[in-house]
mmCIF file of C-alpha atoms and ligand atoms in Angstrom:
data_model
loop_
_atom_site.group_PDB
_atom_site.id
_atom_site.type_symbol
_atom_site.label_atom_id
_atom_site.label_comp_id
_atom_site.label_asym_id
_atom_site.label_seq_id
_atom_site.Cartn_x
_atom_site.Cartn_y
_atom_site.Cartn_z
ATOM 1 C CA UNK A 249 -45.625 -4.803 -20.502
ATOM 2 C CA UNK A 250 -42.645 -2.255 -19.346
ATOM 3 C CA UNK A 251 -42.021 -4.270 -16.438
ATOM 4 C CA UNK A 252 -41.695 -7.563 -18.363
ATOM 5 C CA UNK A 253 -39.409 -5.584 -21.223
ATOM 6 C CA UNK A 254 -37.302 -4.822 -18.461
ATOM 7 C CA UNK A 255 -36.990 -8.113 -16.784
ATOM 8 C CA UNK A 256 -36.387 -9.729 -20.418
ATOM 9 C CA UNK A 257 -33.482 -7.166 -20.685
ATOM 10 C CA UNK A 258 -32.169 -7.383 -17.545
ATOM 11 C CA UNK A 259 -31.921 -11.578 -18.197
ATOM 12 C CA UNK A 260 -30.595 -10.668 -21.125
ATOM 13 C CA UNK A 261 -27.425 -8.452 -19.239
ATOM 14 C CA UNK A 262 -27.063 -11.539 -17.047
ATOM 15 C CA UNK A 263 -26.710 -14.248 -19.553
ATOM 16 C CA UNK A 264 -23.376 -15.793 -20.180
ATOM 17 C CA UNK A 265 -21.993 -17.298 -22.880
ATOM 18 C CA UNK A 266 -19.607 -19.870 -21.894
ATOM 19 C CA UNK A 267 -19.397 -22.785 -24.478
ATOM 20 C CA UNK A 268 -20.621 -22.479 -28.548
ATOM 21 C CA UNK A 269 -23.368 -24.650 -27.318
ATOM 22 C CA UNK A 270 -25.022 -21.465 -25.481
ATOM 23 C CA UNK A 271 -25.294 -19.283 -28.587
ATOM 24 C CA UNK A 272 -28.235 -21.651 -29.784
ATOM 25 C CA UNK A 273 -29.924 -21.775 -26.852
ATOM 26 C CA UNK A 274 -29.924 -17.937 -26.598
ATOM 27 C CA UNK A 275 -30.757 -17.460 -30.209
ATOM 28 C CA UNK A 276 -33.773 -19.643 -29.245
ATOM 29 C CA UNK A 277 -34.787 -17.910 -26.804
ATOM 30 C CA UNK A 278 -34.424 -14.507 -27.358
ATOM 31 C CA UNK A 279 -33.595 -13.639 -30.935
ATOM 32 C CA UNK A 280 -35.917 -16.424 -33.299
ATOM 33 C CA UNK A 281 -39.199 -15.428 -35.259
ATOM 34 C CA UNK A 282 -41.014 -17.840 -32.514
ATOM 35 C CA UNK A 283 -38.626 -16.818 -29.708
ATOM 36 C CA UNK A 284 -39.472 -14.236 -26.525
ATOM 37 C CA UNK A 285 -38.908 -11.096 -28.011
ATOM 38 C CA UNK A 286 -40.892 -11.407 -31.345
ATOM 39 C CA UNK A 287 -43.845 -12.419 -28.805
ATOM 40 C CA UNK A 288 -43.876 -9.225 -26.818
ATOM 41 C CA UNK A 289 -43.903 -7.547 -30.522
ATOM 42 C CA UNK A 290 -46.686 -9.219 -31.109
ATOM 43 C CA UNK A 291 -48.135 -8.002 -28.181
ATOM 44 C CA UNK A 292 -47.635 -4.479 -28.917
ATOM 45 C CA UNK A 293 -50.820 -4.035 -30.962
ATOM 46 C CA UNK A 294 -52.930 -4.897 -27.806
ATOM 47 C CA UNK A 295 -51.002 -1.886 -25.742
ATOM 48 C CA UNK A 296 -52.553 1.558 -25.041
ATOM 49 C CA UNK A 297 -51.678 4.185 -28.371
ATOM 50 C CA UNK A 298 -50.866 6.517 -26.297
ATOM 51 C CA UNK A 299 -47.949 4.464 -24.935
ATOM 52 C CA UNK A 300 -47.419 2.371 -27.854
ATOM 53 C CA UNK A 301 -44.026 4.892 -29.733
ATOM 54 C CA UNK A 302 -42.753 4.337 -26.267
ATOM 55 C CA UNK A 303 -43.377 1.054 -25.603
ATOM 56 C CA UNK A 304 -42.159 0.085 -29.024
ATOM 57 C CA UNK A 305 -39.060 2.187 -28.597
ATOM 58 C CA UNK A 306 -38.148 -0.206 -25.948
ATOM 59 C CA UNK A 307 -38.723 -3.211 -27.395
ATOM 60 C CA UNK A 308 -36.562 -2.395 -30.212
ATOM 61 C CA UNK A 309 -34.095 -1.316 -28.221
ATOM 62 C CA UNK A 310 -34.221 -4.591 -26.301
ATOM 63 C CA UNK A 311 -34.119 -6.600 -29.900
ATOM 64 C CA UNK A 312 -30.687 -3.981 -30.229
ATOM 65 C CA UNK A 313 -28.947 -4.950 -27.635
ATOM 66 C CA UNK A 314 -29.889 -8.875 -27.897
ATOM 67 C CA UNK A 315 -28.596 -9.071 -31.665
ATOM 68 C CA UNK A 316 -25.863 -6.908 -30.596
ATOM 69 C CA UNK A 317 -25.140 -9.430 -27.777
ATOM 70 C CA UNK A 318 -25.465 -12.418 -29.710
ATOM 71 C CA UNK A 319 -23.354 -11.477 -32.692
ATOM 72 C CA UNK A 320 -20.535 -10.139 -30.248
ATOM 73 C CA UNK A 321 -20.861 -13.880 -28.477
ATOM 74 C CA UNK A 322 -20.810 -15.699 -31.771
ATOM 75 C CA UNK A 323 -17.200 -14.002 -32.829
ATOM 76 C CA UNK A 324 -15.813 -14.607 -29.752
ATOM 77 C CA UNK A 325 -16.692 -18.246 -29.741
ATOM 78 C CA UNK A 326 -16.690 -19.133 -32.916
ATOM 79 C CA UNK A 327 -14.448 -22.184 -33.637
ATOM 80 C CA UNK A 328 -10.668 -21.688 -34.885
ATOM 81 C CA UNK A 329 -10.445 -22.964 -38.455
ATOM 82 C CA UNK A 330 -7.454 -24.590 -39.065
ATOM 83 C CA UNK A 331 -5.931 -24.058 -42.393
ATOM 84 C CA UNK A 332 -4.501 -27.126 -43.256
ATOM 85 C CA UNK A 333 -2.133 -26.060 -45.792
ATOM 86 C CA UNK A 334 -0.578 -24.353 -42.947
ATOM 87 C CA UNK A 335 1.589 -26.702 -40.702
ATOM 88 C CA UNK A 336 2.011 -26.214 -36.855
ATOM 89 C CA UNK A 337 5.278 -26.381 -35.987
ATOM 90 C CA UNK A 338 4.901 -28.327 -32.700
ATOM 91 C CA UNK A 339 8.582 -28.275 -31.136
ATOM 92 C CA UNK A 340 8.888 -24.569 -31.316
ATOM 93 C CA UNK A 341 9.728 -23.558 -27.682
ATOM 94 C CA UNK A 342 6.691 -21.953 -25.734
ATOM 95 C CA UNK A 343 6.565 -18.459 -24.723
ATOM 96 C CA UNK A 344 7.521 -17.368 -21.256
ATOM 97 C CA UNK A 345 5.362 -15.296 -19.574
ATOM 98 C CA UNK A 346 6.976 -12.721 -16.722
ATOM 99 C CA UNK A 347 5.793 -13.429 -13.384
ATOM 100 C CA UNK A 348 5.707 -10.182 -11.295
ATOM 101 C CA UNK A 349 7.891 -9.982 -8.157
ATOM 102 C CA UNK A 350 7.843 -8.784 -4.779
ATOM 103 C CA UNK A 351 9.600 -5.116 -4.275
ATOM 104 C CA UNK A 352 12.525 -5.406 -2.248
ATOM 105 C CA UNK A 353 11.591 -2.739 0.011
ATOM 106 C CA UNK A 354 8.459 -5.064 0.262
ATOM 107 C CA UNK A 355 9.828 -8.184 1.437
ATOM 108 C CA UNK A 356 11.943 -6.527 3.746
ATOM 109 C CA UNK A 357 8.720 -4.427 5.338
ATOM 110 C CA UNK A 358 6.869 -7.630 4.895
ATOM 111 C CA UNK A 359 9.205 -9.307 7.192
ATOM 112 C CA UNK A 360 9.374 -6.600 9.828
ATOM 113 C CA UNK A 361 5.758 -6.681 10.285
ATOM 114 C CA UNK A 362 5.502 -10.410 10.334
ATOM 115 C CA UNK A 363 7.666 -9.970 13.258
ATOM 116 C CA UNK A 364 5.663 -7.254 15.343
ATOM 117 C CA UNK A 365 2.201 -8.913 14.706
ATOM 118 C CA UNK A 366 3.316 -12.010 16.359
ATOM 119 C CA UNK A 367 4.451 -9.625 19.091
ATOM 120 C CA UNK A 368 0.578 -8.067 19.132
ATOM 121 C CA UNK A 369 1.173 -4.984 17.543
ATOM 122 C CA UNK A 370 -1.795 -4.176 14.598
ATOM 123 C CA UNK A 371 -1.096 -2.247 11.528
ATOM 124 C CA UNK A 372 -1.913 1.121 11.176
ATOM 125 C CA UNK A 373 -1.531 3.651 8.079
ATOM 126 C CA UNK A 374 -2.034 7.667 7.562
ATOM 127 C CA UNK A 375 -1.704 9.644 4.505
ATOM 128 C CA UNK A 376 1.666 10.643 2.845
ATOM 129 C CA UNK A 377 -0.203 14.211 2.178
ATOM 130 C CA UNK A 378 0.379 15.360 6.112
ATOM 131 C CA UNK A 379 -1.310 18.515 7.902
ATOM 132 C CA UNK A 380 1.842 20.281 9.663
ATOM 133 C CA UNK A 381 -0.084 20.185 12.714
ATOM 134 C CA UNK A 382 0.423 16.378 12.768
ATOM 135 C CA UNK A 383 3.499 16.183 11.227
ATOM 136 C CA UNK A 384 4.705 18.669 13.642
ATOM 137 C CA UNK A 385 2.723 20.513 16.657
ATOM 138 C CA UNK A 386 1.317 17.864 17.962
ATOM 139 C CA UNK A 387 4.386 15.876 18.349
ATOM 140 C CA UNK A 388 5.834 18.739 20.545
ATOM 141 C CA UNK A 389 8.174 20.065 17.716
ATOM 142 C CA UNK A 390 8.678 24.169 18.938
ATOM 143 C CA UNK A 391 7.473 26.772 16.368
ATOM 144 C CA UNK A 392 11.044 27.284 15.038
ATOM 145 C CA UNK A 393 12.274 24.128 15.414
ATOM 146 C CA UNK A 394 15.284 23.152 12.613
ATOM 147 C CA UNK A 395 13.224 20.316 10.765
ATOM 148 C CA UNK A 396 10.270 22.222 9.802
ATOM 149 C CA UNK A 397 13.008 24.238 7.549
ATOM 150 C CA UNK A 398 12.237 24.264 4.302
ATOM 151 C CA UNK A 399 15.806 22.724 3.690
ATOM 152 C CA UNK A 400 14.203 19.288 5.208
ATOM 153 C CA UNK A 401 10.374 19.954 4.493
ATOM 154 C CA UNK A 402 8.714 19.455 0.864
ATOM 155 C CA UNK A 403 6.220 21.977 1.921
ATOM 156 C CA UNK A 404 2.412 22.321 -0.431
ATOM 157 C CA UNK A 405 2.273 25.237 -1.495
ATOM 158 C CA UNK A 406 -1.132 26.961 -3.487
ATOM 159 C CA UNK A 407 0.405 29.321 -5.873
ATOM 160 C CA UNK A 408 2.698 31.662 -3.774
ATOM 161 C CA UNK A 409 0.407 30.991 -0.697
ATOM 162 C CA UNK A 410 2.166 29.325 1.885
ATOM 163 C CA UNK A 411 -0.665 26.136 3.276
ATOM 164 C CA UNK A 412 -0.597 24.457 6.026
ATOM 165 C CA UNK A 413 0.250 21.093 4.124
ATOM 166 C CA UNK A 414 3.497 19.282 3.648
ATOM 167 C CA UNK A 415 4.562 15.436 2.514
ATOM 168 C CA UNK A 416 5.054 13.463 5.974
ATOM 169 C CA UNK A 417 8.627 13.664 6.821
ATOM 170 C CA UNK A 418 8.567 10.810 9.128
ATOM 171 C CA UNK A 419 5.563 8.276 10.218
ATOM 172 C CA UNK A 420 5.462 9.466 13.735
ATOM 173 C CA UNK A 421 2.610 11.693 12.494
ATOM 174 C CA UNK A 422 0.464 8.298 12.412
ATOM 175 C CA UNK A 423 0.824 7.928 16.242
ATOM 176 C CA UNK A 424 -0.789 11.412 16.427
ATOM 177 C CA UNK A 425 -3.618 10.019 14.838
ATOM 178 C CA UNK A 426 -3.715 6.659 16.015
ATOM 179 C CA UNK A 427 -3.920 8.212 19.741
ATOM 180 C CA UNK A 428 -6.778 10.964 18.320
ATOM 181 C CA UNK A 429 -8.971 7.876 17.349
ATOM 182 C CA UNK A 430 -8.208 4.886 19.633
ATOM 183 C CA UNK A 431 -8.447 4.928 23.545
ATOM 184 C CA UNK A 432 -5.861 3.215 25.443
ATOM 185 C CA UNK A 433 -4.138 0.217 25.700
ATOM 186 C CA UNK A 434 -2.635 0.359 22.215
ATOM 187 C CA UNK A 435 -0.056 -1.222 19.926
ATOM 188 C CA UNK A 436 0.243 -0.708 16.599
ATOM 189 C CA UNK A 437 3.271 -0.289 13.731
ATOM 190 C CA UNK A 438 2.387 2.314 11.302
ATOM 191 C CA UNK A 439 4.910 1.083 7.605
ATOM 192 C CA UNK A 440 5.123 3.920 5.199
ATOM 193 C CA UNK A 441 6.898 6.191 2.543
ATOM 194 C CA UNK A 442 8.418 9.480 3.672
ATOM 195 C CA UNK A 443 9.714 12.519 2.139
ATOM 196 C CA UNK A 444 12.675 14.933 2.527
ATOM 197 C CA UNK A 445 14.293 17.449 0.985
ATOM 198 C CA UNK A 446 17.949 16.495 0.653
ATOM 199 C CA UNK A 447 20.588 16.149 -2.066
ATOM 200 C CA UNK A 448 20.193 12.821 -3.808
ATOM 201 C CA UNK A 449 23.317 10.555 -3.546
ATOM 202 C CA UNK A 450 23.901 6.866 -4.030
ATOM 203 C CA UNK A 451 23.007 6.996 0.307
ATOM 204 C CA UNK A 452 20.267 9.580 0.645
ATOM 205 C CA UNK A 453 17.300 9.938 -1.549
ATOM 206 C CA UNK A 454 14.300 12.251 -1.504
ATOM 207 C CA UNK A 455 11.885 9.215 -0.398
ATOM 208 C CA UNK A 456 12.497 6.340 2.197
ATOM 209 C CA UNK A 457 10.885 4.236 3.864
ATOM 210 C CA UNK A 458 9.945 3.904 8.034
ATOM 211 C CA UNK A 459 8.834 1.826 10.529
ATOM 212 C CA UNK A 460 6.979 3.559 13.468
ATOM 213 C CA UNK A 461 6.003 1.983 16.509
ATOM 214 C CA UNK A 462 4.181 2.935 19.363
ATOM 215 C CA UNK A 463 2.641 1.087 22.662
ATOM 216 C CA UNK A 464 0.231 2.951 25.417
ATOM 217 C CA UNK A 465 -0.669 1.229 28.363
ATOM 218 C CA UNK A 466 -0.323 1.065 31.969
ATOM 219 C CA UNK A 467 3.353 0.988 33.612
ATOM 220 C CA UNK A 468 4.975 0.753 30.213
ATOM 221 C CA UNK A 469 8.615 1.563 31.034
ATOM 222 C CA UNK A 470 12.116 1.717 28.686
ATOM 223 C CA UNK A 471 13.096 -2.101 29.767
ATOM 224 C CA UNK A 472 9.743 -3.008 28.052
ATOM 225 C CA UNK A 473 11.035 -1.154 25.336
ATOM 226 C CA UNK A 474 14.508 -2.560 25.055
ATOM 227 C CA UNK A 475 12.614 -6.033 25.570
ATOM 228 C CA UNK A 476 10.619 -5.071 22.594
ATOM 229 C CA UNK A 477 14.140 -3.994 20.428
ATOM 230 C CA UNK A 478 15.889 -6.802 21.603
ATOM 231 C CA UNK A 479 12.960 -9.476 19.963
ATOM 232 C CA UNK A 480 13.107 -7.695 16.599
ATOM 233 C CA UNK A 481 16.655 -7.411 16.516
ATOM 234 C CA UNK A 482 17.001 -10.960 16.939
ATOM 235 C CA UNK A 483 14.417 -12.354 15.140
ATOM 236 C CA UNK A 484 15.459 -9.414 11.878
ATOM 237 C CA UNK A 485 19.311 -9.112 11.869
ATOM 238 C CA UNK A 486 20.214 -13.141 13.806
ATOM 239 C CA UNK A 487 20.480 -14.155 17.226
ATOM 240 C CA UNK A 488 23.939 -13.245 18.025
ATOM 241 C CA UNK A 489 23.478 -9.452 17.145
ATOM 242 C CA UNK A 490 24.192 -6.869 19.643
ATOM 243 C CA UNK A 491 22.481 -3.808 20.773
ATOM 244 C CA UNK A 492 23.964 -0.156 21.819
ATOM 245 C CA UNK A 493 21.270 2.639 23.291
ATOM 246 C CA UNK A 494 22.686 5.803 22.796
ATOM 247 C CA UNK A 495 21.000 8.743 24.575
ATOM 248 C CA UNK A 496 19.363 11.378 21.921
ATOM 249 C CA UNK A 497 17.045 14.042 21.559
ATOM 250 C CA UNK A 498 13.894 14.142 19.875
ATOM 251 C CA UNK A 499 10.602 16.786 20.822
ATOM 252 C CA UNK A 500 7.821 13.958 21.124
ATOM 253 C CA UNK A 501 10.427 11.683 23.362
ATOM 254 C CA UNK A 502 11.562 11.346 26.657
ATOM 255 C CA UNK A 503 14.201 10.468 27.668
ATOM 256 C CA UNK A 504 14.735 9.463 23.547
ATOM 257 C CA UNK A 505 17.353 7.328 22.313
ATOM 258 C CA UNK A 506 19.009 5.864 19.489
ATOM 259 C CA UNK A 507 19.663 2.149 18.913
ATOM 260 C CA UNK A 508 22.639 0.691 17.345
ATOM 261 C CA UNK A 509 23.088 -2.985 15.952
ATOM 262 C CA UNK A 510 26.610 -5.108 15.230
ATOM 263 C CA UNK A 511 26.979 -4.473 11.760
ATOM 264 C CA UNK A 512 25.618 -7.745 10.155
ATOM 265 C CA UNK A 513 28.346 -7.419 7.046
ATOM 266 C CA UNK A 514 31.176 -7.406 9.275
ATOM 267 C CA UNK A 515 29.489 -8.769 12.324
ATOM 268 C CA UNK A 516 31.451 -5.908 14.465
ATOM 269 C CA UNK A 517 34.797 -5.798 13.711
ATOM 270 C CA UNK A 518 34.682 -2.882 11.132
ATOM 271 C CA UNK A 519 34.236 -2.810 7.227
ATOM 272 C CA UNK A 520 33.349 -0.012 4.705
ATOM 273 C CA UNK A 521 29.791 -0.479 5.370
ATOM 274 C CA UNK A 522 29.645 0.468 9.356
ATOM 275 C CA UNK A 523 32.444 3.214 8.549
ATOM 276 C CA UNK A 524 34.697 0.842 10.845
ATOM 277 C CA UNK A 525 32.816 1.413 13.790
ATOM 278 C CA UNK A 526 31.339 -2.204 13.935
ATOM 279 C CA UNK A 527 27.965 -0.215 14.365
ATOM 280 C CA UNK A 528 24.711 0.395 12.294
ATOM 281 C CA UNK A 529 21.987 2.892 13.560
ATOM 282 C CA UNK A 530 18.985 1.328 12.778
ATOM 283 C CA UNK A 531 16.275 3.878 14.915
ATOM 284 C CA UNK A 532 15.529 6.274 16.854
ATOM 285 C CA UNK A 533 13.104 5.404 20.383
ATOM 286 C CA UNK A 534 11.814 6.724 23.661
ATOM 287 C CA UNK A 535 9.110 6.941 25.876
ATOM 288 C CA UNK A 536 6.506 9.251 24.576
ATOM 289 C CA UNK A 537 6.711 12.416 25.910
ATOM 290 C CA UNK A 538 3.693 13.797 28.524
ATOM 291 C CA UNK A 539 2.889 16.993 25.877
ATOM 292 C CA UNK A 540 1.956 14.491 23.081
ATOM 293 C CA UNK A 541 -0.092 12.714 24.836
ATOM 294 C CA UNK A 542 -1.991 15.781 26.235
ATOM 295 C CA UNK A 543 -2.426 16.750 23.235
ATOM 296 C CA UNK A 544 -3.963 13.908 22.182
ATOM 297 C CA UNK A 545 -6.310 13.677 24.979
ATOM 298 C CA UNK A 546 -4.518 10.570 26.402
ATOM 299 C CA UNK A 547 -3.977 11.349 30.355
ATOM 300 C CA UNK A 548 0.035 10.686 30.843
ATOM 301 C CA UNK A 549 -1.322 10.275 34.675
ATOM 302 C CA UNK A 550 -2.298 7.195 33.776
ATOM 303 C CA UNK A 551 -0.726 5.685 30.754
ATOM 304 C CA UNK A 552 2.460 5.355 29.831
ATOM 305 C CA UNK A 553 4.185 4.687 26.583
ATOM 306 C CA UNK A 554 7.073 4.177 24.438
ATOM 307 C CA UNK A 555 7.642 4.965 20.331
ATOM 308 C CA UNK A 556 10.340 4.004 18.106
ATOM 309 C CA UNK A 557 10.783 4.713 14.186
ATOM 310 C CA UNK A 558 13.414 2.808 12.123
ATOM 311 C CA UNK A 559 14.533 3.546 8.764
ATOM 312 C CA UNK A 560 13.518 0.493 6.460
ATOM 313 C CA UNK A 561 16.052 0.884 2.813
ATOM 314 C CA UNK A 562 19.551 0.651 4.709
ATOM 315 C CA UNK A 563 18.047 -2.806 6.108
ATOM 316 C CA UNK A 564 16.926 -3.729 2.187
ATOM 317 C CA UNK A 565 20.222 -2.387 0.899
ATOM 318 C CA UNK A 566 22.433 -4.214 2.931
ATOM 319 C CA UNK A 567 20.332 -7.637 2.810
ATOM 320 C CA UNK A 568 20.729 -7.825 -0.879
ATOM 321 C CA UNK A 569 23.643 -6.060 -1.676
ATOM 322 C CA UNK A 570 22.652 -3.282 -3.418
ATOM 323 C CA UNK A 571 25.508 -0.123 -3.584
ATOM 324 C CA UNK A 572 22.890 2.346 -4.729
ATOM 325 C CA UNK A 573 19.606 3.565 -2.985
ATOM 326 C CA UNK A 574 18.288 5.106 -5.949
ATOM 327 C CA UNK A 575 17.682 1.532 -7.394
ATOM 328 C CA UNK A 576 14.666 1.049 -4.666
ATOM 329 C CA UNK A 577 13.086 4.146 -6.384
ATOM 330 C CA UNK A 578 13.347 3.723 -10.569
ATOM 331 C CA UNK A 579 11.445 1.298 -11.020
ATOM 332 C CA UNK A 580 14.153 -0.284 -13.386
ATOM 333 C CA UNK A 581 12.748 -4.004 -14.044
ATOM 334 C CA UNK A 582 16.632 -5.031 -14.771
ATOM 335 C CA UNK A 583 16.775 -4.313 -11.034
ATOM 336 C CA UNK A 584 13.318 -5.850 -10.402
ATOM 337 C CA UNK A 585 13.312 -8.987 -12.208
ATOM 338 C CA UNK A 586 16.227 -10.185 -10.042
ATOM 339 C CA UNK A 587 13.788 -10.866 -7.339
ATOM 340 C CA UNK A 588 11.441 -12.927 -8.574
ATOM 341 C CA UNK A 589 11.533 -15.745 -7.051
HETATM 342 N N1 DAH B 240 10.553 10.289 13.615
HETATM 343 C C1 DAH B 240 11.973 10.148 13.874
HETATM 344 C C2 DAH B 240 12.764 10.456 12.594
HETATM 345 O O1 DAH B 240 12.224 10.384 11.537
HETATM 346 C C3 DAH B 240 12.307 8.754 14.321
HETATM 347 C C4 DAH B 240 11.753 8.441 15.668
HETATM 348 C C5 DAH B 240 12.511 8.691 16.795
HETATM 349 C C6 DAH B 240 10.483 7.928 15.814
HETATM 350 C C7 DAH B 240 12.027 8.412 18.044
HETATM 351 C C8 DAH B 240 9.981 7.629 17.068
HETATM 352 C C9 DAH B 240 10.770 7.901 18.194
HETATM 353 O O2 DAH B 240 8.759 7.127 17.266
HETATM 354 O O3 DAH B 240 10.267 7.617 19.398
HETATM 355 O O4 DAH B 240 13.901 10.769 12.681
#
C-alpha cells in the first residue's frame, strides 16, 4: 500500500499541465469520487490497525498535495475573459523588450581567444582569490621583491593577522598551476580579472583585465615566440601593424621582453593616444625562466618554453573609443546598451 501511495505521488510530481484540456483528465484521474485516490481510501479499511494513522496520514497528504496541484493548475490556465465593454486598442505600439549585450571587455577577450585557439592553444582559468606562493614564489619573485609591496598588492588579511592570501595581481599565477597539473607539451591562454592597488584615474583602475600565455615543449625558442606575436598582432590590430621587442626584466622570464605595436589610432606617426611616440605597449614576454619550471617539477633539461601576458582594457578602450577606463567597471547600462548589437 506505501509503495503504491508513493508511486501515485510521485506521478503526481511528474504530471504536467500544458493545455486546459489536461486539468480534466487529471481531475479524472486523481482527484474524482471514482478516481485513483478515493480507491486507495477505500482500501484503507483492509490495512493492518497498527499501520492504519500512518497509512492514512499519507494518503491524505497525497489527496493535499493533488487538490493543491490541481487548483494551482486550474488558475494558471484558466481562460482570459474578455470584458467586452472594454475595447482593445489594437494600434497601440508594442512594448520593446531589452535584449542583453555582450561586455565590451568581452568581445574584445572573445576575439583574442578566437585567435589563439585556432593557433592550438586551450583555455585555462585559476581563481582571482590567489595563494602568494603562486602569485609570487613560484614564479621566482625574491622575498623582498617591489611588487609584493603592499602599495601594489590587495593583500587578505584575517583580522590584524597577516595570511598568506592576496587577489591575483597578474594571471601568470595560472601557468604555475597549469604546469603543477599538466605534463608537457602544453599550450594554453589563461583570460582573467586582476587586481592592484593603485590610484584610480580615467587610465588606471583597481581591476583589469589579462591575457596570459604560455607554451612548453621541446626546442621552443624566442623566434617561435615572435612567430606566435607576430600572428596575433596581425590577425588583432590589421595586417600592416608593426612590432618593436624591447628587452625587460621580469623574475619568471628569461631573457623577458616587452612588445610594442604601431599605434592603430595614428598608425605610427604620433597622436595623443601613443604620447607621440607612434608606439603602444601591448605585453610583456619571454622564455620561461629554468627556476619556474623546477619548481614546478617540469625538467628545463628537456623542455623549453616561452610566456607572455598582455593587458586586455587599453585594446577595448581604444577599439571603441572610450576616454575613461572606469566605464568597463560601473556597470552603467547607458554605457552598456550602446553595444548591443
Ligand atoms: N605578469 C606580467 C605583468 O603583469 C606580464 C607578463 C610578462 C606575463 C612576461 C608573462 C611574461 O607571462 O612572460 O606585468
Amino acid at each position: 500500500m506505501e509503495n503504491t501511495i508513493s508511486s501515485l505521488q510521485q506521478e503526481i510530481n511528474d504530471f504536467e499541465f500544458i493545455a486546459p484540456a489536461d486539468l480534466e483528465a487529471f481531475r479524472l484521474r486523481y482527484t474524482v469520487r471514482k478516481g485513483l485516490i478515493a480507491a486507495l481510501f477505500s482500501q484503507l479499511k483492509s490495512v493492518d490497525p497498527a499501520e492504519k494513522p500512518r497509512i492514512g496520514h499519507l494518503l491524505n497528504e497525497l489527496k493535499r498535495t493533488a487538490d493543491a496541484k490541481l487548483s494551482d493548475a486550474e488558475q494558471k490556465l484558466a481562460p482570459i475573459k474578455i470584458d467586452s465593454n472594454k475595447r482593445i486598442d489594437l494600434t497601440l505600439p508594442g512594448r520593446r523588450y531589452f535584449t542583453g549585450s555582450e561586455h565590451p571587455v568581452q568581445k574584445v577577450l572573445g576575439e583574442m581567444k578566437k585567435i589563439f585557439s585556432d593557433m592550438g592553444f586551450s583555455i585555462a582559468t585559476g581563481p582571482e582569490l590567489e595563494l602568494d606562493h603562486f602569485n609570487f614564489d613560484m614564479l621566482n619573485f625574491p622575498p623582498d621583491h617591489p611588487a609584493r609591496d603592499m602599495q601594489d598588492t590587495f593583500f587578505i588579511t584575517d583580522g590584524n593577522l597577516e595570511s598568506d592570501v592576496l587577489l591575483r595581481t597578474h594571471t601568470s599565477p595560472v601557468q604555475v598551476r597549469v604546469m603543477l597539473d599538466q605534463k608537457p607539451p602544453i599550450r594554453v591562454i589563461c583570460p582573467g580579472k586582476v587586481y592592484r592597488n593603485e590610484a584610480i584615474s580615467a587610465r588606471s583602475y583597481c581591476v583589469f583585465h589579462q591575457l596570459e600565455g604560455l607554451y612548453i615543449d621541446k626546442n621552443v625558442s624566442f623566434a617561435d615566440l615572435k612567430a606566435t606575436i607576430y600572428s596575433f598582432a596581425r590577425q588583432m590590430f590589421g595586417a600592416d601593424v608593426k612590432l618593436r621587442f624591447r628587452p625587460s626584466f621580469f623574475p619568471f622570464t628569461e631573457p623577458s621582453a616587452e612588445v610594442d605595436v604601431t599605434c592603430y589610432l595614428c598608425g605610427g606617426k604620433g597622436c595623443r593616444v601613443c604620447k607621440k611616440s607612434g608606439w603602444l605597449e601591448i605585453m610583456g614576454c619571454g622564455m620561461v625562466h629554468p627556476n619556474v619550471m623546477r619548481n614546478c617539477g617540469i625538467d628545463p633539461e628537456t623542455w623549453s618554453g616561452y610566456a607572455f601576458g598582455m593587458g586586455v582594457d587599453r585594446t577595448v578602450l581604444l577599439r571603441y573609443k572610450i576616454d575613461d577606463i572606469r566605464l568597463l567597471f560601473e556597470n552603467d547600462l547607458r554605457m552598456l546598451r550602446q553595444f548591443t548589437v
